[in-house]
Coordinates of C-alpha atoms and ligand atoms in Angstrom, one line a residue:
M293 CA 12.7 56.2 -36.2
S294 CA 13.7 54.5 -32.9
S295 CA 11.7 51.4 -32.1
E296 CA 11.3 50.1 -28.5
P297 CA 14.6 48.2 -27.7
E298 CA 14.4 44.5 -27.4
P299 CA 15.0 43.4 -23.8
W300 CA 18.2 41.6 -24.9
E301 CA 19.6 44.9 -26.2
R302 CA 19.4 46.3 -22.7
T303 CA 21.3 43.3 -21.3
L304 CA 24.1 44.2 -18.8
I305 CA 27.4 43.4 -20.6
V306 CA 29.8 41.0 -18.7
N307 CA 32.5 42.9 -17.0
R308 CA 36.0 41.7 -18.1
N309 CA 37.8 43.4 -15.3
S310 CA 35.9 41.5 -12.6
P311 CA 37.5 38.8 -10.6
L312 CA 34.3 36.8 -11.2
P313 CA 34.5 34.2 -14.1
L314 CA 32.7 35.2 -17.2
Y315 CA 30.4 32.2 -17.2
Y316 CA 29.3 33.1 -13.7
Q317 CA 28.6 36.6 -14.6
L318 CA 26.5 35.5 -17.5
K319 CA 24.6 32.9 -15.4
E320 CA 23.8 35.5 -12.8
I321 CA 22.6 37.9 -15.5
L322 CA 20.3 35.3 -17.0
K323 CA 19.2 34.2 -13.6
A324 CA 18.4 37.8 -12.7
K325 CA 16.1 38.0 -15.8
I326 CA 14.4 35.0 -14.9
E327 CA 13.8 35.7 -11.2
G328 CA 12.8 39.3 -12.1
G329 CA 10.2 38.0 -14.4
K330 CA 11.7 39.6 -17.5
L331 CA 11.9 36.1 -18.9
K332 CA 8.8 34.2 -18.3
P333 CA 8.3 30.4 -17.9
H334 CA 8.3 28.7 -21.2
E335 CA 10.0 31.5 -23.0
R336 CA 12.7 30.7 -25.4
L337 CA 16.2 31.9 -24.6
P338 CA 18.4 33.0 -27.5
S339 CA 20.6 30.1 -29.1
E340 CA 24.1 29.4 -28.0
T341 CA 25.4 31.2 -31.0
E342 CA 23.2 34.2 -30.3
L343 CA 24.4 34.4 -26.7
V344 CA 27.9 34.3 -27.9
Q345 CA 27.3 37.3 -29.9
L346 CA 25.1 39.2 -27.5
F347 CA 27.7 38.9 -24.7
Q348 CA 30.7 38.7 -26.8
V349 CA 32.0 35.7 -24.8
S350 CA 33.1 32.2 -25.9
R351 CA 31.0 29.3 -26.6
M352 CA 32.5 27.5 -23.7
T353 CA 31.5 30.3 -21.2
V354 CA 27.9 30.2 -22.7
R355 CA 27.8 26.4 -22.4
Q356 CA 29.0 26.4 -18.8
A357 CA 26.5 29.1 -17.7
L358 CA 23.8 27.2 -19.3
V359 CA 24.7 23.8 -17.8
E360 CA 24.7 25.3 -14.4
L361 CA 21.3 27.2 -14.8
E362 CA 19.9 23.8 -16.1
N363 CA 21.2 22.0 -13.0
E364 CA 19.7 24.6 -10.8
G365 CA 16.3 24.4 -12.4
F366 CA 16.2 27.8 -14.0
I367 CA 16.0 26.5 -17.7
R368 CA 15.4 23.5 -19.6
R369 CA 17.1 22.4 -22.7
R370 CA 15.2 20.4 -25.2
Q371 CA 17.2 18.5 -28.0
G372 CA 16.7 20.0 -31.2
Q373 CA 14.2 22.6 -29.9
G374 CA 16.2 25.2 -27.8
T375 CA 16.5 26.4 -24.5
F376 CA 13.5 27.5 -22.4
V377 CA 12.8 29.3 -19.1
A378 CA 11.5 26.5 -16.6
E379 CA 8.5 26.7 -14.5
P380 CA 9.2 28.2 -11.0
K381 CA 10.1 25.5 -8.4
L382 CA 7.4 24.1 -6.1
R383 CA 7.8 25.4 -2.5
Q384 CA 7.6 22.5 -0.2
G385 CA 7.0 23.2 3.5
L386 CA 8.7 21.1 6.0
L387 CA 6.5 21.2 9.1
R388 CA 3.4 19.6 8.1
L389 CA 2.7 15.8 7.6
T390 CA 1.1 15.8 4.3
S391 CA 0.9 13.5 1.5
F392 CA 2.2 13.9 -2.0
T393 CA -1.5 13.8 -3.2
E394 CA -2.4 16.7 -0.8
D395 CA 0.6 18.7 -1.8
M396 CA -0.2 18.6 -5.5
E397 CA -3.9 19.2 -5.1
A398 CA -3.2 22.3 -3.1
R399 CA -1.1 23.7 -5.9
G400 CA -3.8 22.8 -8.5
L401 CA -1.6 20.1 -10.0
R402 CA -2.9 16.6 -10.9
P403 CA -1.2 14.0 -8.6
G404 CA -0.4 10.6 -10.2
A405 CA 2.1 7.8 -10.0
R406 CA 3.9 5.2 -12.1
V407 CA 4.1 2.0 -9.9
L408 CA 7.5 0.4 -10.5
A409 CA 7.3 -2.4 -7.9
V410 CA 5.1 -3.9 -5.2
E411 CA 6.3 -6.6 -3.2
V412 CA 5.7 -8.4 0.2
L413 CA 8.8 -8.8 2.3
S414 CA 9.7 -10.7 5.4
G415 CA 12.8 -11.4 7.5
E416 CA 14.1 -8.0 6.9
E417 CA 16.1 -7.1 10.0
E418 CA 16.8 -3.6 8.9
L419 CA 13.0 -2.8 8.5
V420 CA 12.3 -4.6 11.7
R421 CA 14.8 -2.4 13.5
R422 CA 13.7 0.8 11.8
L423 CA 9.9 0.3 12.3
K424 CA 10.5 -1.3 15.7
A425 CA 8.5 -4.3 14.4
A426 CA 8.2 -7.8 15.6
P427 CA 11.0 -10.2 14.0
D428 CA 8.5 -12.1 12.0
E429 CA 6.5 -9.2 10.6
Q430 CA 5.9 -8.9 7.0
F431 CA 6.3 -5.7 5.1
V432 CA 5.0 -4.2 1.7
R433 CA 7.5 -2.5 -0.5
L434 CA 5.9 0.0 -2.7
E435 CA 8.0 2.0 -5.2
R436 CA 6.5 4.8 -7.2
V437 CA 7.6 7.6 -9.4
R438 CA 5.3 10.4 -8.3
L439 CA 4.0 12.6 -11.1
A440 CA 2.4 16.2 -11.1
D441 CA 0.5 16.8 -14.2
A442 CA 2.2 13.6 -15.7
E443 CA 5.8 15.2 -15.0
P444 CA 8.0 12.9 -12.9
M445 CA 8.8 14.8 -9.6
A446 CA 10.0 12.2 -7.2
L447 CA 10.9 8.4 -6.7
E448 CA 9.4 7.3 -3.5
I449 CA 9.9 3.8 -1.9
S450 CA 7.5 3.1 1.0
F451 CA 7.8 0.2 3.4
L452 CA 4.7 -0.4 5.3
R453 CA 4.0 -2.8 8.1
R454 CA 1.6 -5.3 6.5
K455 CA -0.2 -6.1 9.7
F456 CA -1.7 -2.6 9.5
C457 CA -2.7 -2.9 5.9
P458 CA -3.1 -6.5 4.9
G459 CA -3.8 -6.9 1.2
I460 CA -2.5 -3.6 0.4
E461 CA -0.1 -5.1 -2.3
E462 CA -3.3 -5.9 -4.3
I463 CA -4.2 -2.2 -4.7
D464 CA -3.3 -0.2 -7.9
F465 CA -1.7 3.1 -6.7
T466 CA -1.5 4.6 -10.2
D467 CA -4.2 7.1 -9.3
R468 CA -4.6 6.6 -5.6
S469 CA -3.2 8.1 -2.5
L470 CA -1.4 5.9 -0.1
Y471 CA -2.3 8.0 3.0
E472 CA -6.0 8.3 1.9
T473 CA -6.1 4.5 1.3
L474 CA -4.7 3.8 4.8
R475 CA -7.4 5.9 6.3
S476 CA -10.4 4.8 4.3
R477 CA -9.7 1.3 3.9
Y478 CA -7.8 0.4 7.0
G479 CA -8.9 3.0 9.4
I480 CA -5.1 4.0 10.0
Y481 CA -4.6 7.7 10.8
L482 CA -1.0 8.7 10.6
G483 CA -0.3 11.5 13.1
W484 CA 3.4 12.2 13.4
A485 CA 6.6 11.8 11.6
E486 CA 10.3 12.1 11.8
Q487 CA 12.2 13.2 8.6
T488 CA 15.7 13.7 7.7
L489 CA 16.8 15.5 4.6
E490 CA 20.0 15.4 2.8
V491 CA 21.3 16.2 -0.7
K492 CA 22.4 13.7 -3.2
L493 CA 23.1 13.4 -6.9
A494 CA 20.9 11.6 -9.2
D495 CA 22.3 8.0 -9.9
D496 CA 21.8 6.0 -13.1
Y497 CA 18.5 4.5 -11.9
E498 CA 17.0 7.8 -10.6
A499 CA 17.9 9.6 -13.8
D500 CA 16.3 6.9 -15.9
V501 CA 13.0 6.6 -14.1
L502 CA 12.6 10.4 -13.4
K503 CA 13.8 11.4 -16.9
V504 CA 16.6 13.7 -15.6
K505 CA 20.3 13.9 -16.2
K506 CA 22.5 11.7 -14.1
G507 CA 24.2 13.9 -11.4
L508 CA 21.4 16.3 -11.0
P509 CA 21.1 17.6 -7.3
M510 CA 18.3 15.9 -5.6
W511 CA 16.7 16.2 -2.2
R512 CA 16.6 12.8 -0.4
M513 CA 14.1 12.6 2.4
E514 CA 13.8 9.7 4.8
R515 CA 10.5 9.5 6.8
L516 CA 9.3 7.2 9.6
T517 CA 5.5 7.8 9.9
Y518 CA 3.7 7.0 13.1
L519 CA 0.2 6.6 14.4
E520 CA -1.2 9.5 16.4
D521 CA 0.2 7.8 19.5
R522 CA 3.7 9.0 18.1
A523 CA 5.0 5.6 19.1
T524 CA 3.8 3.1 16.7
A525 CA 5.6 3.3 13.3
V526 CA 3.6 2.2 10.3
E527 CA 5.6 3.5 7.3
Y528 CA 9.3 4.0 6.4
V529 CA 9.9 6.0 3.2
C530 CA 12.9 6.9 1.2
S531 CA 11.9 9.8 -1.3
T532 CA 14.2 11.4 -3.8
Y533 CA 12.8 14.7 -5.1
R534 CA 14.1 16.6 -8.0
G535 CA 16.3 19.4 -6.8
D536 CA 15.6 21.5 -10.1
R537 CA 11.9 21.4 -9.3
Y538 CA 11.7 21.8 -5.5
K539 CA 12.7 24.6 -3.0
L540 CA 12.1 23.9 0.6
Y541 CA 10.4 26.3 2.9
T542 CA 10.3 26.8 6.5
E543 CA 9.6 29.5 9.0
L544 CA 11.9 30.7 11.7
E545 CA 11.1 32.3 15.0
V546 CA 13.2 34.2 17.5
R547 CA 13.5 32.0 20.7
G548 CA 11.5 33.1 23.7
R549 CA 9.4 35.9 22.1
Ligands
LIG58 C1 4.9 12.3 0.6 C2 5.9 11.7 1.5 C3 5.9 10.2 1.6 C4 4.6 9.7 1.6 C5 3.7 10.1 0.5 C6 2.2 9.5 0.4 O1 5.3 12.2 -0.7 N1 7.1 12.2 1.2 O2 6.6 9.9 2.7 O3 4.6 8.2 1.5 O4 3.6 11.6 0.6 O5 1.6 10.2 -0.6 P1 0.3 9.7 -1.2 O6 -0.8 9.6 -0.1 O7 -0.1 10.7 -2.2 O8 0.4 8.4 -1.8

């Protein structure tokens, strides 16, 4: 009697004659299964020992493939529980000026924050320069870990020109949108932003507050947000988003068509 073969039995075998390293081939095989939907989010992967046997490769090869898949956000390894397929990454558009809260709600996720610090600053030449503020202006520094369904997604440090939002340092931003508060409480409508994007690796602090491994690739975004006049800067933000949970999306057009 022949039973339906397990998906793992139909697994492509790594090619020992290929110039590609074995760990890389194994990684690509597992990645194809995840991207092709053969392995679903939260599904458990075979153990390291099982993978060694299934693919007839060394434990080192299996480990290297798993480390890279984890760093790229395809799998998660939980101490003592095993290896699981990760949730698909969130797709973040780059062209619209939206808040974290709006982005999460649009995806059906519950936005939240863990407020790490709030402080009033003055005499900060760097901020005066960036925000084109008067030399004696005060700023409010708000540092938050942003959460989606309670999962840490990003570390955001916002600097606000206090003259536009006096007293904002008293507000608890655990369950509140900064942009919505600027609108409803202060009548401040942000209308335009300049943003840069670069890659960095999670440092000790980011790894600690975001509960990720040090060295995980991250997206670092710096944003200067202006009023609708596109000239008056209100906010300067440094955000560090988890590279294993976000992919960036943009649309391209052929010029002149
Ligand atoms: C995004 C942006 C930040 C901005 C934040 C406001 O995450 N990257 O620059 O400060 O949204 O979010 P919220 O209004 O949810 O506090």
